Coordinates of C-alpha atoms and ligand atoms in Angstrom, one line a residue:
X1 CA 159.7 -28.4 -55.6
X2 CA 157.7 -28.1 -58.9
X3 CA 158.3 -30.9 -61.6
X4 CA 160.1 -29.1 -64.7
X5 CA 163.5 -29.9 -66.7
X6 CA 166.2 -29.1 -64.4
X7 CA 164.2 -32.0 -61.7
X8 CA 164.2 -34.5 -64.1
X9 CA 167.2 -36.0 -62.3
X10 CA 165.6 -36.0 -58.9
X11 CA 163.1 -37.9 -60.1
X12 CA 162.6 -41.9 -58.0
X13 CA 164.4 -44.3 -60.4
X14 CA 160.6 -46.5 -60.9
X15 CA 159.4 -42.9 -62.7
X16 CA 159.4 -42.7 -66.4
X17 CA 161.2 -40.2 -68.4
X18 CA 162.5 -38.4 -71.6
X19 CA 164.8 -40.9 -72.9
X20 CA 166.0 -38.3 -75.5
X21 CA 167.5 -35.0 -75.7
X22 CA 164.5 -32.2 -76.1
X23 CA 166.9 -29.7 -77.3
X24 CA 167.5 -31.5 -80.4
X25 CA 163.6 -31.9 -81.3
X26 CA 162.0 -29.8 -83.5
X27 CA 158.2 -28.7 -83.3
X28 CA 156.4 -30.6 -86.3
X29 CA 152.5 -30.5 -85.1
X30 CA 150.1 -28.5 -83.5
X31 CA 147.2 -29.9 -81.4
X32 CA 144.2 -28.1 -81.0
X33 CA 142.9 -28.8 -77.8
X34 CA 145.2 -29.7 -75.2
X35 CA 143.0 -31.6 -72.9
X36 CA 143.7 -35.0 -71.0
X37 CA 142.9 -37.1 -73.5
X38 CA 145.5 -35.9 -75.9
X39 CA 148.1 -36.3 -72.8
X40 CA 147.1 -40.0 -72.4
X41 CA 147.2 -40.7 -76.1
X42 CA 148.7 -38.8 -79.1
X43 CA 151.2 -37.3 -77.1
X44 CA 152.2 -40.2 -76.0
X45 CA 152.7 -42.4 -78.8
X46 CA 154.5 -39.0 -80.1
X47 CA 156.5 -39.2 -76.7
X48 CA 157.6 -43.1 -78.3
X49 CA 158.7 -41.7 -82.1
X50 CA 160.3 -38.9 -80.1
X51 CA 162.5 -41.5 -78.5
X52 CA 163.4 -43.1 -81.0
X53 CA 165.2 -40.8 -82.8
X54 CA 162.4 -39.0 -85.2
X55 CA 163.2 -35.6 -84.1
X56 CA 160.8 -33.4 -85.8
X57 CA 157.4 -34.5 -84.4
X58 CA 157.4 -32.4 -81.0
X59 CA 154.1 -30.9 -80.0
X60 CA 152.7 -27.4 -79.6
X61 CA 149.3 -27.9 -77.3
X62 CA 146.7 -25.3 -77.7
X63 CA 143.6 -24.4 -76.2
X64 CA 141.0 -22.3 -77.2
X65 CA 140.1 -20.7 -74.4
X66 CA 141.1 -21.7 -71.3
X67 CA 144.3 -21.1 -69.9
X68 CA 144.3 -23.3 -67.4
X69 CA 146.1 -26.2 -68.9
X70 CA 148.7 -23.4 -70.1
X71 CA 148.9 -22.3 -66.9
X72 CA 149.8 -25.3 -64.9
X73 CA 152.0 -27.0 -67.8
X74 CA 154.1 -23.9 -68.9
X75 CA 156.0 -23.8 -65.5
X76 CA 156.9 -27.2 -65.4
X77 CA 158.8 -26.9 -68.8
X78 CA 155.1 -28.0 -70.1
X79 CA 155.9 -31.6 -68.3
X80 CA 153.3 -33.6 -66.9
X81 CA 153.3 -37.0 -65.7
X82 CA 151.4 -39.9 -67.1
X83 CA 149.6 -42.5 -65.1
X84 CA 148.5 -45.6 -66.2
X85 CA 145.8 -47.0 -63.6
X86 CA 144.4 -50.5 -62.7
X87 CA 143.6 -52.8 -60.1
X88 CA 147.1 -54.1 -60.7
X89 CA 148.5 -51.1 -59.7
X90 CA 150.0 -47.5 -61.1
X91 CA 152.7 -46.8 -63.8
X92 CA 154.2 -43.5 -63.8
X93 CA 155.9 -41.6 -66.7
X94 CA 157.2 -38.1 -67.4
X95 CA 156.2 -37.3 -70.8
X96 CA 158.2 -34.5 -72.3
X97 CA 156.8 -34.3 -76.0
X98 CA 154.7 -31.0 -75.5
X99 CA 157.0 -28.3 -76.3
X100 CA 154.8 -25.3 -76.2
X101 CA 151.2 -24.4 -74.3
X102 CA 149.5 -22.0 -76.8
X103 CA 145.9 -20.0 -75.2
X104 CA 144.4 -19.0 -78.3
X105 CA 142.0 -16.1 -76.9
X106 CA 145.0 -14.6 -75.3
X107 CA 147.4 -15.1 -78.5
X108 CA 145.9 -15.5 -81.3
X109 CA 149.3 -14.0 -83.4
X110 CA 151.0 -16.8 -81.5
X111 CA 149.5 -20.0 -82.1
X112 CA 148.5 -18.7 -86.0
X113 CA 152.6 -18.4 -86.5
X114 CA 153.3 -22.0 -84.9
X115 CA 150.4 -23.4 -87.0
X116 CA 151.9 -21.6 -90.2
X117 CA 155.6 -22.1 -89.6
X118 CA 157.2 -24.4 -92.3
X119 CA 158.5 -27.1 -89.9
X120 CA 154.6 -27.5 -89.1
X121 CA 153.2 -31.0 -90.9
X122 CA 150.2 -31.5 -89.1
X123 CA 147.4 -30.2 -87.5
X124 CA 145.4 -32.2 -84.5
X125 CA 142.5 -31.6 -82.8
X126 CA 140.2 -32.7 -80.1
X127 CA 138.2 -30.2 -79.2
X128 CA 135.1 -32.2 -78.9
X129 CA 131.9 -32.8 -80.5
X130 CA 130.6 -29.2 -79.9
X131 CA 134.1 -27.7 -81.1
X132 CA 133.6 -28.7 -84.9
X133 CA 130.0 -26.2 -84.9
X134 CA 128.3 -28.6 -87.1
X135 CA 124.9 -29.7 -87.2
X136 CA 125.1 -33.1 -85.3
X137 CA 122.4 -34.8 -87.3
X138 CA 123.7 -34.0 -90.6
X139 CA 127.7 -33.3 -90.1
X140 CA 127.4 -30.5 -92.4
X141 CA 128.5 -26.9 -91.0
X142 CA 126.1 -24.9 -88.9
X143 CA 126.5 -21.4 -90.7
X144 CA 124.2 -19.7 -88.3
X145 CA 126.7 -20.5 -85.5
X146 CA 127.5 -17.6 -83.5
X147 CA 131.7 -18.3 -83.6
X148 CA 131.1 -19.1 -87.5
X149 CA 129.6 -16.0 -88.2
X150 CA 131.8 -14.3 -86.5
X151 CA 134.8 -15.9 -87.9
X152 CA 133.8 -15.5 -91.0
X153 CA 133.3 -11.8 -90.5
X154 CA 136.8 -11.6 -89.1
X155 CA 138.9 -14.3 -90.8
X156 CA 141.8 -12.8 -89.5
X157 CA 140.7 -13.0 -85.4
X158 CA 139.4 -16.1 -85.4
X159 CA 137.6 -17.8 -82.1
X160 CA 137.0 -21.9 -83.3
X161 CA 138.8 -24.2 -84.3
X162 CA 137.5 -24.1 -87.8
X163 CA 138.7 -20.5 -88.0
X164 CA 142.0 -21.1 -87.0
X165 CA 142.6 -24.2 -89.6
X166 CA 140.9 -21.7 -92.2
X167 CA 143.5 -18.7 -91.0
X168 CA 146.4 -20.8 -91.0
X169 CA 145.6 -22.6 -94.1
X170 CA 145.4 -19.3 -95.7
X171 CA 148.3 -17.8 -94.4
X172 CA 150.5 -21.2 -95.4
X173 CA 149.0 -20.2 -99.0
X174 CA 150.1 -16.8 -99.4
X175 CA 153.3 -17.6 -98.1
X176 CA 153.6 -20.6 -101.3
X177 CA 153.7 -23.4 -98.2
X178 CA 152.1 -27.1 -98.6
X179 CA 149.2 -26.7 -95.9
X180 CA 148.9 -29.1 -92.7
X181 CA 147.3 -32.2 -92.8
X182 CA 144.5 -31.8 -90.6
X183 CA 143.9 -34.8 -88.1
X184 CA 140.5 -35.3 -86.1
X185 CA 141.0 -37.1 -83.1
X186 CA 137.2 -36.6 -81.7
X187 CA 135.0 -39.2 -81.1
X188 CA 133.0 -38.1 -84.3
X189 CA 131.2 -40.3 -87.3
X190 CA 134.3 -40.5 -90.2
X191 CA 135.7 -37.7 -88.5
X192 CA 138.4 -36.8 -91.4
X193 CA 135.4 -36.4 -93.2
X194 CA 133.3 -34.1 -91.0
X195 CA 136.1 -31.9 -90.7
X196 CA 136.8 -31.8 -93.8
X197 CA 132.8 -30.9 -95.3
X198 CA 132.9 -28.4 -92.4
X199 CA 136.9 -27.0 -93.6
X200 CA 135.8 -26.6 -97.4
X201 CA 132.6 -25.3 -96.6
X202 CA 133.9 -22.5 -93.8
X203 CA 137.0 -21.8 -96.9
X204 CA 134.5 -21.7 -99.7
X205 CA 132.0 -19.1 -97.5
X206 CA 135.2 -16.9 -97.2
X207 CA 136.6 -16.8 -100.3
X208 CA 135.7 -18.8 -103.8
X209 CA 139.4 -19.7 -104.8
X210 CA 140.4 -20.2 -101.3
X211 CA 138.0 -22.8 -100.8
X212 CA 139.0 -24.8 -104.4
X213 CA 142.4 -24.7 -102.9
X214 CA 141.6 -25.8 -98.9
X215 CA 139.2 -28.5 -101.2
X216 CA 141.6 -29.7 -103.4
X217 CA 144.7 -29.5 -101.2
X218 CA 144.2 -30.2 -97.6
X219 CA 144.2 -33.9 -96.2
X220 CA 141.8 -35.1 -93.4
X221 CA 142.7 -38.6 -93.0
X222 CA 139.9 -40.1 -90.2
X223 CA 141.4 -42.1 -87.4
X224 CA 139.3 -43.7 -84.5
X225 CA 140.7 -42.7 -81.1
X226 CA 140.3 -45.0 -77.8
X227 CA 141.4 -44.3 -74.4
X228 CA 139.6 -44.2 -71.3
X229 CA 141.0 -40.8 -69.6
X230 CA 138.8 -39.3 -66.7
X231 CA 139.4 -35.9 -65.3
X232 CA 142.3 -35.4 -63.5
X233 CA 141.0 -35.7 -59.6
X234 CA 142.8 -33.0 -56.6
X235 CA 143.6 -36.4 -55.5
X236 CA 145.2 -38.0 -58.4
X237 CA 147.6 -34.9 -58.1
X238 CA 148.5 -35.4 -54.8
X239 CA 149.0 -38.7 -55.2
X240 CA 151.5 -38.8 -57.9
X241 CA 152.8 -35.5 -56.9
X242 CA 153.9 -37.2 -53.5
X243 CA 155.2 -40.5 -55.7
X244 CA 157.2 -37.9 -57.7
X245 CA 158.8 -36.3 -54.7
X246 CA 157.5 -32.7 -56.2
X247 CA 154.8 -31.4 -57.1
X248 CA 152.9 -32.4 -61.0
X249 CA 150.1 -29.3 -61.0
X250 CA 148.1 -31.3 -64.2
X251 CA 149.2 -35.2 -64.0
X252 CA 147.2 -37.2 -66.4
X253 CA 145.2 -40.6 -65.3
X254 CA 144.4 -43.4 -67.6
X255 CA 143.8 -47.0 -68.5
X256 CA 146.5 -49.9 -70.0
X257 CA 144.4 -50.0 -73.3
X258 CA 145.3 -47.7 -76.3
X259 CA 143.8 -47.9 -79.8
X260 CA 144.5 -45.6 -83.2
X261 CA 143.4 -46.3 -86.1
X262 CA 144.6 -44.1 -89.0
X263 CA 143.7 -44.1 -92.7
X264 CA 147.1 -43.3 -94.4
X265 CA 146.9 -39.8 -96.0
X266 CA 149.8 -37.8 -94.6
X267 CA 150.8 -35.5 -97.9
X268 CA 153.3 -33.7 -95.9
X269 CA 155.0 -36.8 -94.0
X270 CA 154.0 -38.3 -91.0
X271 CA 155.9 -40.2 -87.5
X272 CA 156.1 -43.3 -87.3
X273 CA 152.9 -43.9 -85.4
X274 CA 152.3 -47.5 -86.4
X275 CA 156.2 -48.2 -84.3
X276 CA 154.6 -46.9 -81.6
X277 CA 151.6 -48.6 -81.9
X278 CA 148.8 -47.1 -83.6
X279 CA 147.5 -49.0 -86.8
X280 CA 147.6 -47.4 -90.3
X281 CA 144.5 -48.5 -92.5
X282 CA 143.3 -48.1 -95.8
X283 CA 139.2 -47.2 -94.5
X284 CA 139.0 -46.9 -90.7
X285 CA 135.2 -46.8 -90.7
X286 CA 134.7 -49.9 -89.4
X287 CA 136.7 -49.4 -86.7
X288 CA 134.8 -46.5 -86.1
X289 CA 131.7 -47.7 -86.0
X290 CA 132.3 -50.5 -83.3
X291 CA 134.1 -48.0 -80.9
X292 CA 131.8 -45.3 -81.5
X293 CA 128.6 -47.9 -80.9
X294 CA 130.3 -50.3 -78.7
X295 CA 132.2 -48.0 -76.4
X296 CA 130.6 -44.8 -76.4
X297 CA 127.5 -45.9 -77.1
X298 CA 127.4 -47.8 -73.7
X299 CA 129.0 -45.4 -72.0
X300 CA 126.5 -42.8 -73.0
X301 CA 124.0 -45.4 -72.0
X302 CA 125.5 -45.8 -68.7
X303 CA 126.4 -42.5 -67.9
X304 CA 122.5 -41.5 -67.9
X305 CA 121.1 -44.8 -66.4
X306 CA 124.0 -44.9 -63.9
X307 CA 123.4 -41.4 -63.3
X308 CA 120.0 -41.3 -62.5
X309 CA 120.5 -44.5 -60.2
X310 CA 122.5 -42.6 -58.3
X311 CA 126.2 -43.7 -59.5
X312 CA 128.8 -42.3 -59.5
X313 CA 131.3 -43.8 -62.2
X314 CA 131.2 -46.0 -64.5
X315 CA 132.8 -48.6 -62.6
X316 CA 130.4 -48.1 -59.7
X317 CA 127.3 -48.6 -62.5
X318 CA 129.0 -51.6 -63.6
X319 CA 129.4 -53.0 -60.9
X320 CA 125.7 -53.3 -60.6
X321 CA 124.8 -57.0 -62.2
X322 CA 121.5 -55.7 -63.6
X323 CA 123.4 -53.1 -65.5
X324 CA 126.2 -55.2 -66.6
X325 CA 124.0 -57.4 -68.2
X326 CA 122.0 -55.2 -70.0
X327 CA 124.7 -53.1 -70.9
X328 CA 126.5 -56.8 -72.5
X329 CA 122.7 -57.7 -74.0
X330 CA 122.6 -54.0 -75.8
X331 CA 126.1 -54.7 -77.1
X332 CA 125.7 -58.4 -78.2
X333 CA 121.9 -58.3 -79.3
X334 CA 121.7 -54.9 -80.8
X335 CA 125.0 -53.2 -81.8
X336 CA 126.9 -55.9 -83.0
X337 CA 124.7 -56.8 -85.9
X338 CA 125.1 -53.7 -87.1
X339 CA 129.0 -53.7 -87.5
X340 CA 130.7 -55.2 -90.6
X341 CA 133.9 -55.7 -89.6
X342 CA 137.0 -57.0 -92.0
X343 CA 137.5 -60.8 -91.2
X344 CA 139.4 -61.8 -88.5
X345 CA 138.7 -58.7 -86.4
X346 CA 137.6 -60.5 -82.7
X347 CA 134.6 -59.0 -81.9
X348 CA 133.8 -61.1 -78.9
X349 CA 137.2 -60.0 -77.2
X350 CA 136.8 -56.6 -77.9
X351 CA 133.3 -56.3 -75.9
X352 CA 134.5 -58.7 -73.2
X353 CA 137.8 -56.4 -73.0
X354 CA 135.6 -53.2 -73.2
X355 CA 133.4 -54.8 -69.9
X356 CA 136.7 -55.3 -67.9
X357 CA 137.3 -51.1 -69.0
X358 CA 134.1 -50.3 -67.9
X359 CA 135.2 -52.3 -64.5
X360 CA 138.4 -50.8 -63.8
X361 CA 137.9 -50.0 -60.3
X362 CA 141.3 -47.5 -60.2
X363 CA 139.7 -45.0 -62.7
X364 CA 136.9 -42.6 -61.1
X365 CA 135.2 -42.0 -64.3
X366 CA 131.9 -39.5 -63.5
X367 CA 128.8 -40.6 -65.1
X368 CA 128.3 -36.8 -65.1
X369 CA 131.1 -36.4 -66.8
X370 CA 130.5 -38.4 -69.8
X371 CA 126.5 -37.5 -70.0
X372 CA 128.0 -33.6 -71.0
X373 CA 127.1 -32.8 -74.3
X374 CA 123.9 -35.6 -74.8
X375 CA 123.1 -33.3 -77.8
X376 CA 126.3 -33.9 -79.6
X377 CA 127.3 -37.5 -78.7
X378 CA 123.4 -39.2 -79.3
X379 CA 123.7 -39.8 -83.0
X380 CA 126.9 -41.3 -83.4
X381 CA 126.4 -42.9 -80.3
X382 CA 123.3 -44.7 -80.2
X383 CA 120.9 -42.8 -82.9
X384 CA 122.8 -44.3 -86.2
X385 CA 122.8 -48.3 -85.0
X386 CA 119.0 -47.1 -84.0
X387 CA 118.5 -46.1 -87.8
X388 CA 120.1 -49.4 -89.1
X389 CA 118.3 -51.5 -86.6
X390 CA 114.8 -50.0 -87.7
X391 CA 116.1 -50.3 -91.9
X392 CA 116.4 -54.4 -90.8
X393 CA 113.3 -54.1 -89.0
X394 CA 114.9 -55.1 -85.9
X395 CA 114.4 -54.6 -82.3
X396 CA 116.2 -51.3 -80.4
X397 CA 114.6 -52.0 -77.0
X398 CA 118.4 -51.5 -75.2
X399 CA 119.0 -48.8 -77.3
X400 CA 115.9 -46.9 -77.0
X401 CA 116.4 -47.0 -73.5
X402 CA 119.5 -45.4 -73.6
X403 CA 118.1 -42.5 -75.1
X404 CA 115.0 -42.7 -72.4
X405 CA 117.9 -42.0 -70.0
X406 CA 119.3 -39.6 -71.5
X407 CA 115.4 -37.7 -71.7
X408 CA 114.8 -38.3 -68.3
X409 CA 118.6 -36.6 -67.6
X410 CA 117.9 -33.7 -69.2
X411 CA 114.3 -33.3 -67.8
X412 CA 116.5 -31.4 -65.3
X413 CA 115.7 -33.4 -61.4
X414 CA 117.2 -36.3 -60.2
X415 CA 115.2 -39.1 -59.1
X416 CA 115.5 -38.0 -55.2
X417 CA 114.0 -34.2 -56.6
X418 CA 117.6 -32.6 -56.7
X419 CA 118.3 -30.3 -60.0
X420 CA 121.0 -31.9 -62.5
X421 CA 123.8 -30.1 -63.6
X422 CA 123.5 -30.2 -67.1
X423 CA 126.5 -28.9 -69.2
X424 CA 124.9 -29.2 -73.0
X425 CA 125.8 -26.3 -76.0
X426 CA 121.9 -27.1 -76.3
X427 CA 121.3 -26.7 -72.4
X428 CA 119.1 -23.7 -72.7
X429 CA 117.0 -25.2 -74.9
X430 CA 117.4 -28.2 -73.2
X431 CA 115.7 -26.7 -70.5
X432 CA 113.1 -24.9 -71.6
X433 CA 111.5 -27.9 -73.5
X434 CA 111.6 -29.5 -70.3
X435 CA 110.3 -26.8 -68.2
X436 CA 107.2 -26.4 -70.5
X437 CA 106.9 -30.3 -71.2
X438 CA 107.3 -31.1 -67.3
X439 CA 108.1 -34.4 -65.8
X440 CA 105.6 -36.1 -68.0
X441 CA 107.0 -38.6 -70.3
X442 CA 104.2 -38.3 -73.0
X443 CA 105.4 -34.4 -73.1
X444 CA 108.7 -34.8 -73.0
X445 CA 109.8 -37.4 -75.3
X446 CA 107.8 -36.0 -78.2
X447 CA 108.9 -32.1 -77.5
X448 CA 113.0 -34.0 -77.3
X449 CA 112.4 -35.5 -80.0
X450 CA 111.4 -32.3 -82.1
X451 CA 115.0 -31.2 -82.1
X452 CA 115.8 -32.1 -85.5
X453 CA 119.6 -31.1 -85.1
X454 CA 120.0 -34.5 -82.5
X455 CA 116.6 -36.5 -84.2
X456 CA 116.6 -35.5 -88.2
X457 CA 113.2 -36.0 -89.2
X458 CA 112.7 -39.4 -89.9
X459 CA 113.1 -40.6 -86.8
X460 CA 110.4 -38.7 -84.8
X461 CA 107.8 -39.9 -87.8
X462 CA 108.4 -43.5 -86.6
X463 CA 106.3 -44.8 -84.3
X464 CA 109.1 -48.2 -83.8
X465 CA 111.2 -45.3 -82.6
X466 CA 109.1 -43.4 -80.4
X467 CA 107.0 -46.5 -78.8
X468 CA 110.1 -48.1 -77.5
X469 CA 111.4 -44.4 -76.4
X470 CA 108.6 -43.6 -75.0
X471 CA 107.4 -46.9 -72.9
X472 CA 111.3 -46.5 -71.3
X473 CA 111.0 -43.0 -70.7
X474 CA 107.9 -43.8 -68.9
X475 CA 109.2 -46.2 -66.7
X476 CA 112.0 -44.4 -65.7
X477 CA 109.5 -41.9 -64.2
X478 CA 107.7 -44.3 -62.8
X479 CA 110.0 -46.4 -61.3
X480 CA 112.9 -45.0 -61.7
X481 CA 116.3 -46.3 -63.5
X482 CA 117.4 -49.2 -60.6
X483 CA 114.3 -51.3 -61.2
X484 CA 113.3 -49.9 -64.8
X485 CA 117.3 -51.5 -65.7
X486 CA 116.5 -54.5 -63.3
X487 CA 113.6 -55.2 -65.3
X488 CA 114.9 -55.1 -68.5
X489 CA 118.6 -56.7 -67.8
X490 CA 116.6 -60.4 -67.2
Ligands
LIG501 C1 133.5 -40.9 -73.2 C2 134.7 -40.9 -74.0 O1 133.3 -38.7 -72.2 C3 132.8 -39.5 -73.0 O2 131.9 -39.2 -73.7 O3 132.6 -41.7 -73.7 O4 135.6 -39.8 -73.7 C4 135.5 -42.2 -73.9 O5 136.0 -42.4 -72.6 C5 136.6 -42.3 -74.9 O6 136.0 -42.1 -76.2 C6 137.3 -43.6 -74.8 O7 138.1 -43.8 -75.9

């Protein structure tokens, strides 16, 4: 028995459900990237103003490319469960606010109609750093791109994301319809305002008074995103498929925390998001800035280190003292000078909170998963505190080890001599630096470091970058991560 609409009533009384009627909901966004994190987040806060009574905020999910999430939801009435994880035990919910599974490649026609129907408000995305085909070190849009030039030779057939907000922005125009709001939920530096540089540039390249309009017209409020969602395990679905009594083909797997922070720029209307948790804010750039650099910057930290120690989640790496504590050091010594948060924001409970995340034994997060896409996370991550650090003059010991880690990672060969599996847009070239630098540290870091799109150029001109890089880098070949963390962590 497969979980779908006509179950729902089979399901144990302890499960979750619909507490509404999905019939009488209406479609009013589209979300770009229908991955696990948007289960465990967005849709479920939408699940919450769903509930209670705001009808017109259902979901159509869309990915790019992939059917697979299409594949396994659109069976099940695109139902999926929802688990919330812990050492205290595991909550279960049907969430029923995905209406439609779009796959972009296979319907283009499809998803462009949904995105440019009138009852459509807002347009969401999390595709991921690489999705947005800027140039990580500058946030502005990489035109030599291969899906941006071909996009922009066939506005009508687009293949990124930025093609298909361009398409359906343009067909909203022609039709005389307000367009979307467009909001980035990615991990990415004021994210409503990368997408937007990259929107009006991508409009403007296609058509002069198109782009005025997309620049003058569209909203990109920024929000900051937070949810620890790992990939969804063969076991986590027969797990909760055997709690449901049937079978869940994509269940979702998360934490208890939830953060969304949301500047306040919804022309079209907006849910009720703050009723269902999220906070609405004037500037979320602060906010920002201590989850990007708190939270992902020590994951990314970890993810390498752990990695190369031979961890295999977070929780595992965590679990060693030596990385706990310098992990805690790199947060308390080095990031958190650099954040200027609004007063009475609790800094000190949001890092001891974040340690306990990283320590939740119930969630298998892969090191491996979050060290994916180095090239695209480093300088939001760790790089920016780094620059404001070396603009105080201050120490980035912690820090430049984190990107040591992340060299010696992507040198290709684990410390026991095994190849990494290194899943990078910049793998290639990735890998050729490293082939030609080989496992020499005094190679490697400087040929890294020569990619400008990660580095800019003013980092690799300064030496209180490269030194600290460098010295880590070499003692992680030397010794490798255990004792080269170990060292450091006292
Ligand atoms: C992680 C994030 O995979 C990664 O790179 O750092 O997905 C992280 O789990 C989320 O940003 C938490 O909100």
């Amino acid at each position: 028995m497969r979980l779908s609409r006509a179950q729902l009533g089979l399901l144990p009384p302890r499960i979750g459900r619909p507490a509404y009627d999905l019939d009488k909901t209406r479609i009013g966004i589209v979300h770009l990237g229908i991955g696990a994190f948007h289960r465990a987040h967005q849709a479920m806060m939408i699940e919450d103003c769903l509930a209670r009574g705001e009808t017109g905020w259902a979901i159509a999910g869309a990915s790019l490319r992939s059917p697979d999430t299409r594949d396994a939801l659109e069976p099940q009435d695109n139902l999926y469960t929802l688990s919330v994880r812990s050492a205290a035990g595991e909550d279960l919910r049907v969430i029923g606010a995905v209406r439609e599974s779009h796959v972009a490649r296979e319907n283009p026609a499809a998803l462009l109609a949904r995105m440019a129907a009138p009852d459509t408000k807002i347009v969401s995305l999390t595709v991921t750093e690489k999705g947005y085909c800027h140039d990580p070190a500058t946030g502005t849009l990489n035109e030599a791109h291969p899906d941006i030039l071909h996009d922009l030779a066939h506005p009508d057939a687009p293949r990124s994301a930025i093609g298909y907000l361009a398409r359906a922005l343009r067909l909203r125009r022609v039709a005389g319809l307000a367009p979307f709001t467009v909001l980035c939920c990615d991990n990415l530096p004021s994210n409503g305002r990368t997408v937007k540089r990259v929107i009006d540039r991508f409009a403007a390249l296609i058509d002069k008074d198109f782009g005025a309009w997309v620049a003058g017209e569209v909203a990109c409020p920024s929000s900051m995103v937070d949810r620890i969602v790992p990939a969804t395990t063969d076991e986590d679905r027969a797990r909760i498929s055997a709690l449901l009594g049937m079978e869940d083909r994509w269940p979702v797997v998360t934490e208890p925390f939830l953060q969304w922070v949301i500047e306040d720029r919804f022309p079209q209307g907006r849910p009720d998001l703050a009723a269902s948790g999220a906070e609405m804010a004037a500037d979320v750039t602060p906010f920002e800035h201590m989850k990007l650099r708190l939270l992902n910057g020590s994951h990314s930290t970890i993810a390498y280190l752990g990695y190369l120690a031979g961890y295999e989640t977070v929780s595992d790496t965590v679990a060693d003292p030596d990385f706990a504590r310098l992990i805690r050091a790199m947060m308390d010594d080095e990031i958190t000078p650099t954040l200027h948060m609004p007063a009475g924001a609790n800094l000190a409970g949001y890092k001891d909170a974040l340690m306990a995340r990283f320590a939740n034994p119930a969630l298998r997060h892969r090191t491996w998963q979050i060290a994916m896409d180095g090239s695209q996370k480093l300088p939001q991550r760790l790089l920016g505190t780094i620059r404001d650090r070396l603009a105080k003059g201050a120490p980035i010991d912690r820090l430049a080890l984190g990107i040591a880690g992340w060299m010696r990672y992507v040198s290709g060969t684990d410390e026991k001599g095994a190849a990494i599996d290194i899943r990078d847009p910049l793998a290639e070239k990735l890998a050729t630096v490293a082939a030609n630098a080989g496992p020499a540290a005094e190679r490697l870091a400087p040929a890294l470091m020569d990619i400008a799109e990660i580095f800019g150029t003013d980092l690799p001109a300064d030496p209180r970058f490269t030194n600290p890089v460098l010295a880590g880098l070499e003692s992680l070949f030397a010794k490798g991560a255990k004792q080269t963390v170990a060292a450091r962590a006292r």
